[in-house]
Coordinates of C-alpha atoms and ligand atoms in Angstrom, one line a residue:
M1 CA -114.3 50.8 -83.3
L2 CA -112.5 49.2 -80.4
L3 CA -111.7 52.4 -78.5
P4 CA -113.2 55.9 -78.9
P5 CA -110.7 58.5 -80.1
A6 CA -110.3 60.1 -76.7
R7 CA -109.1 56.8 -75.3
L8 CA -107.0 55.9 -78.3
D9 CA -105.1 59.1 -78.3
P10 CA -102.8 58.4 -75.3
L11 CA -102.0 55.0 -76.9
A12 CA -101.2 56.6 -80.3
R13 CA -98.8 59.0 -78.6
A14 CA -97.0 56.4 -76.6
R15 CA -93.2 56.2 -77.2
R16 CA -92.5 53.2 -75.0
V17 CA -94.7 50.1 -75.4
T18 CA -94.3 46.7 -73.7
V19 CA -96.4 43.7 -74.6
L20 CA -96.8 40.5 -72.7
T21 CA -98.1 37.5 -74.6
G22 CA -99.3 34.0 -73.6
A23 CA -100.6 30.9 -75.1
G24 CA -103.8 32.6 -76.3
V25 CA -101.9 34.5 -79.0
S26 CA -101.0 31.3 -80.7
A27 CA -104.4 29.6 -80.2
E28 CA -105.6 30.7 -83.6
S29 CA -102.4 29.2 -85.2
G30 CA -103.6 25.8 -83.9
V31 CA -101.2 25.6 -80.9
P32 CA -103.3 24.4 -78.0
T33 CA -103.1 26.6 -74.9
F34 CA -101.6 25.0 -71.8
R35 CA -104.8 24.8 -69.9
D36 CA -106.8 23.4 -72.9
A37 CA -107.6 19.7 -72.7
Q38 CA -104.8 17.7 -74.2
T39 CA -105.9 15.6 -77.2
G40 CA -105.2 12.2 -78.7
L41 CA -102.2 10.4 -77.4
W42 CA -101.6 12.9 -74.6
A43 CA -105.2 13.2 -73.4
N44 CA -104.4 11.4 -70.1
F45 CA -101.5 13.6 -69.1
R46 CA -101.6 17.1 -67.6
P47 CA -98.9 19.5 -68.6
E48 CA -98.1 20.0 -64.9
E49 CA -97.2 16.3 -64.7
L50 CA -94.9 16.4 -67.7
A51 CA -93.3 19.8 -67.6
T52 CA -91.2 19.4 -64.4
P53 CA -87.7 18.3 -63.6
R54 CA -89.2 15.6 -61.4
A55 CA -91.2 14.2 -64.3
F56 CA -88.1 14.2 -66.5
R57 CA -86.0 12.4 -63.8
H58 CA -88.8 9.8 -63.4
N59 CA -89.5 9.2 -67.1
P60 CA -87.2 11.1 -69.4
R61 CA -88.4 9.3 -72.5
L62 CA -92.1 10.2 -71.8
V63 CA -91.2 13.9 -71.4
W64 CA -88.9 14.0 -74.4
D65 CA -91.6 12.3 -76.6
W66 CA -94.2 14.8 -75.4
Y67 CA -92.0 17.7 -76.4
A68 CA -91.0 16.1 -79.7
W69 CA -94.8 15.9 -80.5
R70 CA -95.2 19.6 -79.5
R71 CA -92.1 20.6 -81.5
D72 CA -93.6 18.9 -84.6
L73 CA -96.9 20.6 -84.1
V74 CA -95.3 24.0 -83.8
A75 CA -93.2 23.4 -86.9
R76 CA -96.3 22.7 -88.9
V77 CA -98.3 25.9 -87.9
E78 CA -98.0 29.5 -89.1
P79 CA -98.1 32.8 -87.3
N80 CA -101.5 34.3 -87.3
P81 CA -102.8 37.9 -87.7
A82 CA -102.2 38.6 -84.0
H83 CA -98.4 37.8 -84.3
R84 CA -98.3 39.9 -87.5
A85 CA -100.1 42.9 -85.9
L86 CA -97.5 42.9 -83.1
A87 CA -94.6 42.8 -85.6
E88 CA -96.2 45.7 -87.4
L89 CA -96.7 47.7 -84.1
E90 CA -93.0 47.3 -83.4
T91 CA -92.2 49.2 -86.6
I92 CA -94.1 52.4 -85.5
I93 CA -93.1 52.5 -81.8
P94 CA -89.7 54.0 -80.9
E95 CA -89.2 51.7 -77.8
F96 CA -91.0 48.5 -78.3
T97 CA -90.5 45.3 -76.3
L98 CA -92.3 42.0 -76.7
V99 CA -92.2 39.7 -73.7
T100 CA -93.5 36.3 -74.4
Q101 CA -94.3 33.2 -72.3
N102 CA -94.6 31.2 -75.4
V103 CA -91.9 28.8 -76.5
D104 CA -93.2 28.4 -80.1
G105 CA -91.0 31.1 -81.8
L106 CA -94.1 32.3 -83.8
H107 CA -93.5 36.0 -82.9
Q108 CA -90.0 35.8 -84.5
R109 CA -91.4 34.0 -87.5
A110 CA -94.0 36.8 -87.9
G111 CA -91.2 39.4 -88.0
S112 CA -90.9 40.6 -84.4
R113 CA -87.4 41.5 -83.5
N114 CA -87.1 42.7 -79.9
V115 CA -88.5 39.5 -78.2
I116 CA -87.8 38.5 -74.6
E117 CA -88.5 34.8 -74.2
L118 CA -89.3 34.2 -70.6
H119 CA -89.9 30.5 -70.8
G120 CA -87.3 29.5 -73.4
N121 CA -87.8 28.1 -76.9
I122 CA -89.0 24.6 -77.8
S123 CA -86.7 24.4 -80.8
R124 CA -83.6 24.6 -78.6
T125 CA -82.1 21.7 -76.7
K126 CA -79.9 21.7 -73.7
C127 CA -78.2 19.3 -71.3
F128 CA -80.1 18.4 -68.3
D129 CA -77.0 18.0 -66.1
E130 CA -75.0 21.0 -67.2
D131 CA -77.7 23.4 -68.6
R132 CA -75.5 23.9 -71.7
V133 CA -77.3 24.6 -75.0
V134 CA -76.5 21.8 -77.5
T135 CA -77.0 22.1 -81.2
S136 CA -76.0 18.7 -82.5
W137 CA -75.7 15.2 -81.1
K138 CA -75.3 11.6 -82.2
E139 CA -78.5 9.8 -82.9
T140 CA -78.0 6.3 -81.4
G141 CA -81.6 5.5 -81.0
E142 CA -81.5 6.2 -77.3
I143 CA -84.3 8.5 -76.2
P144 CA -83.6 11.1 -75.0
P145 CA -80.3 11.5 -76.8
R146 CA -77.1 12.2 -74.8
C147 CA -75.1 15.4 -74.5
P148 CA -72.0 15.2 -76.8
H149 CA -70.0 17.0 -74.1
C150 CA -70.8 15.2 -70.8
G151 CA -73.0 12.2 -71.7
G152 CA -76.0 13.7 -69.7
L153 CA -79.5 13.4 -71.0
L154 CA -80.7 16.1 -73.4
R155 CA -83.9 18.1 -72.7
P156 CA -85.8 21.0 -74.3
D157 CA -84.5 24.5 -73.5
V158 CA -87.8 25.6 -71.9
V159 CA -88.6 26.6 -68.3
W160 CA -90.5 23.9 -66.5
F161 CA -92.7 24.3 -63.4
E162 CA -90.5 24.6 -60.3
E163 CA -87.6 26.1 -62.3
S164 CA -86.5 29.6 -62.2
L165 CA -86.6 31.9 -65.3
P166 CA -83.5 32.8 -67.3
E167 CA -81.6 35.9 -66.4
P168 CA -81.2 38.5 -68.0
A169 CA -84.6 37.9 -69.7
L170 CA -86.4 38.3 -66.4
S171 CA -84.7 41.5 -65.3
Q172 CA -85.2 43.0 -68.7
A173 CA -88.9 42.1 -68.6
F174 CA -89.2 43.8 -65.2
E175 CA -87.3 46.9 -66.4
R176 CA -89.4 47.2 -69.6
S177 CA -92.7 46.7 -67.6
T178 CA -91.8 49.5 -65.1
H179 CA -90.6 51.9 -67.8
C180 CA -93.4 52.0 -70.4
D181 CA -96.3 54.3 -71.3
V182 CA -98.5 51.5 -72.5
F183 CA -98.6 47.8 -71.6
L184 CA -100.6 45.3 -73.6
S185 CA -101.4 41.9 -72.0
V186 CA -102.5 39.5 -74.7
G187 CA -103.8 35.9 -74.4
T188 CA -102.4 35.1 -71.0
S189 CA -104.3 33.7 -68.0
T190 CA -102.2 36.0 -65.7
V191 CA -101.8 33.3 -63.1
V192 CA -98.3 31.9 -63.6
Q193 CA -95.7 33.9 -61.8
P194 CA -93.5 35.8 -62.2
A195 CA -94.9 36.8 -65.7
A196 CA -98.3 37.4 -64.1
A197 CA -96.8 40.3 -62.0
L198 CA -95.7 42.3 -65.0
P199 CA -99.0 44.1 -66.0
F200 CA -99.5 45.0 -62.3
M201 CA -96.0 46.4 -62.1
A202 CA -96.8 48.5 -65.2
L203 CA -100.0 49.8 -63.6
E204 CA -98.2 50.7 -60.4
H205 CA -95.7 52.7 -62.5
G206 CA -98.4 54.7 -64.2
A207 CA -98.7 52.8 -67.6
I208 CA -102.0 52.4 -69.5
V209 CA -102.7 48.7 -69.3
V210 CA -104.8 47.1 -72.0
E211 CA -105.9 43.5 -71.7
I212 CA -106.9 41.4 -74.8
N213 CA -108.5 38.1 -73.9
P214 CA -111.9 36.6 -74.6
D215 CA -112.0 35.5 -70.9
A216 CA -111.7 37.3 -67.6
T217 CA -108.4 37.0 -65.7
P218 CA -107.1 38.4 -62.4
L219 CA -106.0 41.4 -64.4
T220 CA -109.4 42.2 -65.9
S221 CA -110.9 44.3 -63.1
R222 CA -107.6 46.3 -62.8
A223 CA -106.8 46.9 -66.5
T224 CA -107.3 50.5 -67.9
H225 CA -109.0 49.0 -70.9
V226 CA -110.3 45.5 -71.6
L227 CA -110.8 44.4 -75.2
P228 CA -112.5 41.0 -74.9
G229 CA -112.1 38.8 -78.0
P230 CA -109.7 36.6 -79.9
A231 CA -106.3 38.2 -80.3
A232 CA -106.2 37.5 -84.0
E233 CA -109.3 39.7 -84.5
V234 CA -108.7 42.4 -81.8
L235 CA -105.0 43.1 -82.4
P236 CA -105.1 43.8 -86.1
E237 CA -108.0 46.2 -85.6
L238 CA -106.3 47.9 -82.6
V239 CA -103.0 48.4 -84.6
R240 CA -105.0 49.7 -87.6
Q241 CA -106.7 52.3 -85.4
W242 CA -103.3 53.0 -83.6
R243 CA -101.6 53.7 -87.0
A244 CA -104.5 56.0 -88.1
E245 CA -104.3 58.1 -84.9
A246 CA -100.5 58.2 -84.6
P247 CA -99.2 61.8 -84.6
Ligands
APR301 N1 -107.0 35.2 -78.1 C1 -106.6 35.7 -76.9 N2 -106.6 35.0 -75.8 C2 -107.0 33.7 -75.8 C3 -107.5 33.1 -77.0 C4 -107.5 33.9 -78.2 N3 -107.9 33.4 -79.3 N4 -107.8 31.8 -76.7 C5 -107.6 31.7 -75.4 N5 -107.1 32.8 -74.8 C6 -106.7 33.1 -73.5 C7 -107.4 32.2 -72.4 O1 -108.6 32.9 -72.1 C8 -106.4 32.2 -71.3 O2 -106.6 33.3 -70.5 O3 -105.4 32.7 -73.4 C9 -105.1 32.3 -72.0 C10 -104.2 31.1 -72.1 O4 -103.9 30.7 -70.8 P1 -102.8 29.6 -70.4 O5 -103.1 28.4 -71.2 O6 -102.8 29.5 -69.0 O7 -101.5 30.2 -71.0 P2 -100.5 31.2 -70.4 O8 -101.1 32.3 -69.7 O9 -99.6 31.6 -71.5 O10 -99.7 30.3 -69.4 C11 -98.6 30.8 -68.8 O11 -98.0 28.7 -67.8 O12 -98.3 26.5 -68.3 C12 -97.3 27.5 -68.1 O13 -95.2 27.8 -69.0 C13 -96.6 27.7 -69.4 O14 -96.1 29.7 -70.6 C14 -97.1 29.0 -69.9 C15 -97.5 29.7 -68.7

């Protein structure tokens, strides 16, 4: 049993639940977390050196190729029990919001509906110059390909270091974090702002905050409950108990 009945009861009664997920939730699907060592071809690069506008300006081909590799990797993996447990939780909570920092789309593939993508989605492409989402372009062999509208270079529609987060996703995430009964923080290192502020905002507004992560983070000492362990093991069990206790 993860939580004794007295502690589970307020969770089971919650009407408004907000969840923040990070790379750890996709770890068991085989998507390496950002701070894991890169492997193979990309072992000598740090994400912080590839995921920036400066890196793209300096070497657009290198950045495009890195994302093409990650896009292929994501297309080949499947949602895991953690993604599926969150999709199931959504079906029993009246107001449920899933805020994710992940760009892999695995929550939606697992059946989650109300998903706020704070850092974009790796399967979308946009124009570097005009920021416009582009769905098709001519393959001429040039890498990166060019925008069919303005001829600018194409890039993945993800938020890079040094870039601001998309509106209205950010303001919705703030709103859902300050108006919830329960806030789950799952598989995130809680260091990258502004997402890292969300569980603390929830705490300040009186929510029960539960952290699920095998490792300690800056949230660990402040969370109402800490459930250490892999998300793919802890979340299905938590949702099973939650269902069993629901009024
Ligand atoms: N289950 C739950 N948590 C896990 C698991 C697991 N199986 N495996 C690892 N974790 C935890 C790690 O302990 C760590 O705290 O997931 C977290 C992953 O941390 P990061 O790699 O820093 O990922 P995240 O917090 O999502 O990073 C935030 O930073 O690099 C940018 O834009 C990128 O969206 C990313 C953001």
